[in-house]
């Protein structure tokens, strides 16, 4: 019985339900290890239809590689970017790379410097942590980054939120260049408080 429980806990599909052809799954982490096709998507195992939920994404990228994290409909394409018109109202995510960072609904910026003049913070190069806080009852998602503030580590809320989220949804990551996304077991405990605002 103990061996069976350990096998189930270590199984890659306890964390991820499916992933694109360029994505390698290893336990709680997914890595894009081939260049073509350009994009690879990984979808979390757990579906959310009601309640409040936190998912902590751990992101590792060598340079300014593009990676998007958030929530998506379970039937979203595994081989295409989140940032396309046909994905609007099917994926809600944080884009922390490139010239203009944003909180997006598919193709559309919801919160960004270009929409409303609100600056969304950029991902750190190397390693970074992003918390996605989903409220399915309100149909919205907010994001936070883990930052050091005067030597005190804590979650800092990004400005704004994405509304109009409809379920069911799953945690989701889209990787363009070679990089790695994982999440922490604490994602399933449900921390909802942030220490401040970015």
Short mmCIF file of C-alpha atoms in Angstrom, two decimals:
data_model
loop_
_atom_site.label_atom_id
_atom_site.label_comp_id
_atom_site.label_asym_id
_atom_site.label_seq_id
_atom_site.Cartn_x
_atom_site.Cartn_y
_atom_site.Cartn_z
CA UNK A 1 0.00 0.00 0.00
CA UNK A 2 2.80 2.41 0.93
CA UNK A 3 4.68 1.56 -2.27
CA UNK A 4 1.54 2.17 -4.33
CA UNK A 5 0.96 5.55 -2.68
CA UNK A 6 4.59 6.55 -3.34
CA UNK A 7 4.29 5.46 -6.97
CA UNK A 8 1.13 7.55 -7.42
CA UNK A 9 2.70 10.57 -5.71
CA UNK A 10 5.80 10.38 -7.91
CA UNK A 11 3.85 9.83 -11.11
CA UNK A 12 4.24 12.73 -13.52
CA UNK A 13 0.51 12.76 -14.28
CA UNK A 14 -0.42 13.45 -10.64
CA UNK A 15 0.68 17.00 -11.47
CA UNK A 16 0.12 17.35 -15.20
CA UNK A 17 -2.76 15.86 -17.20
CA UNK A 18 -1.18 16.35 -20.63
CA UNK A 19 1.49 18.28 -22.46
CA UNK A 20 2.53 19.20 -25.99
CA UNK A 21 4.96 17.23 -28.15
CA UNK A 22 7.94 19.47 -27.26
CA UNK A 23 7.35 19.26 -23.50
CA UNK A 24 9.10 16.78 -21.23
CA UNK A 25 7.28 16.06 -17.96
CA UNK A 26 9.22 15.09 -14.83
CA UNK A 27 7.17 14.96 -11.63
CA UNK A 28 5.97 18.48 -10.84
CA UNK A 29 8.06 20.13 -13.58
CA UNK A 30 7.74 20.55 -17.34
CA UNK A 31 10.57 21.49 -19.70
CA UNK A 32 10.54 22.50 -23.35
CA UNK A 33 13.47 20.55 -24.78
CA UNK A 34 12.91 20.90 -28.54
CA UNK A 35 12.72 24.01 -30.72
CA UNK A 36 9.90 22.94 -33.03
CA UNK A 37 7.04 23.52 -32.91
CA UNK A 38 7.57 27.01 -31.52
CA UNK A 39 5.24 26.61 -28.54
CA UNK A 40 4.48 23.87 -26.05
CA UNK A 41 1.66 23.85 -23.49
CA UNK A 42 1.29 21.83 -20.29
CA UNK A 43 -2.02 21.50 -18.44
CA UNK A 44 -2.45 20.70 -14.76
CA UNK A 45 -4.34 17.62 -13.62
CA UNK A 46 -6.83 19.30 -11.28
CA UNK A 47 -9.92 21.03 -12.67
CA UNK A 48 -11.39 24.06 -10.89
CA UNK A 49 -15.08 24.94 -11.11
CA UNK A 50 -15.78 26.68 -7.77
CA UNK A 51 -13.95 28.19 -4.81
CA UNK A 52 -10.60 29.94 -4.32
CA UNK A 53 -7.31 28.33 -5.25
CA UNK A 54 -3.62 29.28 -5.32
CA UNK A 55 -1.05 27.78 -7.65
CA UNK A 56 2.64 28.64 -7.24
CA UNK A 57 4.65 28.41 -10.45
CA UNK A 58 8.43 28.07 -10.20
CA UNK A 59 10.01 29.37 -13.42
CA UNK A 60 13.59 28.79 -14.57
CA UNK A 61 14.83 30.33 -17.82
CA UNK A 62 18.37 30.99 -18.96
CA UNK A 63 17.84 34.34 -20.72
CA UNK A 64 14.71 36.26 -21.71
CA UNK A 65 12.87 33.14 -22.87
CA UNK A 66 9.11 33.54 -23.25
CA UNK A 67 6.91 31.68 -20.80
CA UNK A 68 3.28 32.30 -19.79
CA UNK A 69 1.51 30.91 -16.70
CA UNK A 70 -2.08 31.00 -15.48
CA UNK A 71 -5.28 29.05 -16.09
CA UNK A 72 -6.83 27.61 -19.24
CA UNK A 73 -9.77 25.60 -20.49
CA UNK A 74 -8.88 21.87 -20.45
CA UNK A 75 -9.37 21.62 -24.22
CA UNK A 76 -6.91 24.38 -25.20
CA UNK A 77 -4.37 23.52 -27.91
CA UNK A 78 -1.11 22.01 -26.65
CA UNK A 79 0.95 23.20 -29.63
CA UNK A 80 -0.01 26.89 -29.97
CA UNK A 81 0.73 30.09 -28.09
CA UNK A 82 -1.72 31.45 -25.52
CA UNK A 83 -1.35 34.86 -27.21
CA UNK A 84 -3.71 34.40 -30.17
CA UNK A 85 -7.20 35.64 -30.97
CA UNK A 86 -8.83 32.19 -30.95
CA UNK A 87 -7.61 31.65 -27.36
CA UNK A 88 -9.51 34.66 -25.98
CA UNK A 89 -11.92 33.52 -23.23
CA UNK A 90 -10.07 30.19 -23.09
CA UNK A 91 -6.87 31.17 -21.25
CA UNK A 92 -6.11 33.80 -18.59
CA UNK A 93 -2.43 34.34 -17.85
CA UNK A 94 0.54 36.46 -16.81
CA UNK A 95 2.98 37.46 -19.54
CA UNK A 96 6.14 38.67 -17.81
CA UNK A 97 8.56 38.69 -20.75
CA UNK A 98 9.30 41.00 -23.62
CA UNK A 99 8.92 44.76 -23.96
CA UNK A 100 5.40 45.11 -22.49
CA UNK A 101 4.38 42.79 -19.64
CA UNK A 102 0.67 42.17 -19.12
CA UNK A 103 -2.15 40.19 -17.59
CA UNK A 104 -3.96 38.74 -20.60
CA UNK A 105 -7.10 37.00 -21.74
CA UNK A 106 -5.90 35.13 -24.81
CA UNK A 107 -4.85 37.76 -27.35
CA UNK A 108 -6.12 40.72 -25.30
CA UNK A 109 -4.18 42.71 -22.72
CA UNK A 110 -6.41 43.21 -19.67
CA UNK A 111 -3.83 44.99 -17.49
CA UNK A 112 -0.70 46.56 -19.03
CA UNK A 113 1.13 49.80 -19.72
CA UNK A 114 -0.64 49.89 -23.08
CA UNK A 115 -4.11 49.33 -21.55
CA UNK A 116 -4.87 51.80 -18.77
CA UNK A 117 -1.25 52.77 -18.26
CA UNK A 118 -0.66 50.21 -15.49
CA UNK A 119 2.86 48.80 -15.47
CA UNK A 120 2.95 45.04 -14.89
CA UNK A 121 6.27 43.83 -13.40
CA UNK A 122 8.69 41.70 -15.39
CA UNK A 123 9.89 38.21 -14.55
CA UNK A 124 13.41 37.96 -13.20
CA UNK A 125 15.90 36.28 -15.49
CA UNK A 126 17.08 32.96 -14.12
CA UNK A 127 14.68 31.77 -11.43
CA UNK A 128 11.41 33.35 -10.33
CA UNK A 129 8.19 32.45 -8.53
CA UNK A 130 4.67 33.43 -9.60
CA UNK A 131 1.49 32.85 -7.60
CA UNK A 132 -1.80 32.68 -9.48
CA UNK A 133 -4.82 33.21 -7.23
CA UNK A 134 -8.03 31.96 -8.79
CA UNK A 135 -11.50 32.86 -7.50
CA UNK A 136 -13.92 30.79 -9.55
CA UNK A 137 -16.97 32.11 -7.68
CA UNK A 138 -16.07 35.67 -8.75
CA UNK A 139 -14.67 34.55 -12.10
CA UNK A 140 -11.33 36.28 -11.64
CA UNK A 141 -7.62 35.64 -11.27
CA UNK A 142 -4.87 37.75 -9.68
CA UNK A 143 -1.10 37.28 -9.72
CA UNK A 144 1.75 37.86 -7.26
CA UNK A 145 5.55 37.65 -7.44
CA UNK A 146 7.84 36.45 -4.65
CA UNK A 147 10.19 39.30 -3.84
CA UNK A 148 12.64 40.51 -1.20
CA UNK A 149 11.45 43.78 0.35
CA UNK A 150 14.07 45.39 2.59
CA UNK A 151 15.46 41.94 3.32
CA UNK A 152 12.03 40.46 4.09
CA UNK A 153 10.80 37.85 1.60
CA UNK A 154 7.12 37.77 0.72
CA UNK A 155 4.47 37.69 -1.99
CA UNK A 156 3.84 41.02 -3.70
CA UNK A 157 0.55 41.44 -5.51
CA UNK A 158 0.61 42.64 -9.10
CA UNK A 159 -1.72 45.51 -9.92
CA UNK A 160 -5.12 44.67 -11.38
CA UNK A 161 -6.85 41.40 -12.12
CA UNK A 162 -8.37 39.41 -14.96
CA UNK A 163 -12.15 38.96 -14.85
CA UNK A 164 -14.57 36.88 -16.89
CA UNK A 165 -12.92 33.54 -16.10
CA UNK A 166 -15.31 30.67 -16.85
CA UNK A 167 -14.83 27.06 -15.83
CA UNK A 168 -13.80 24.44 -15.78
CA UNK A 169 -10.17 25.56 -15.88
CA UNK A 170 -6.82 23.97 -15.10
CA UNK A 171 -3.44 25.44 -14.21
CA UNK A 172 -1.50 25.98 -17.41
CA UNK A 173 1.92 26.95 -18.73
CA UNK A 174 3.00 27.87 -22.26
CA UNK A 175 6.72 27.71 -23.09
CA UNK A 176 8.22 29.21 -26.23
CA UNK A 177 11.95 28.81 -25.80
CA UNK A 178 13.76 26.20 -23.76
CA UNK A 179 12.90 26.74 -20.11
CA UNK A 180 11.32 24.96 -17.16
CA UNK A 181 8.12 25.47 -15.13
CA UNK A 182 7.24 23.58 -11.96
CA UNK A 183 4.92 24.05 -9.06
CA UNK A 184 5.12 23.53 -5.35
CA UNK A 185 3.01 21.13 -3.27
CA UNK A 186 2.01 24.25 -1.30
CA UNK A 187 -0.10 25.13 -4.33
CA UNK A 188 -2.69 22.72 -3.01
CA UNK A 189 -2.74 24.13 0.53
CA UNK A 190 -4.27 27.46 -0.43
CA UNK A 191 -2.34 30.49 0.78
CA UNK A 192 -4.30 33.59 -0.25
CA UNK A 193 -2.71 36.48 1.65
CA UNK A 194 -0.10 38.73 0.04
CA UNK A 195 2.38 40.86 1.90
CA UNK A 196 2.16 43.97 -0.24
CA UNK A 197 1.73 45.49 -3.67
CA UNK A 198 4.29 45.69 -6.47
#
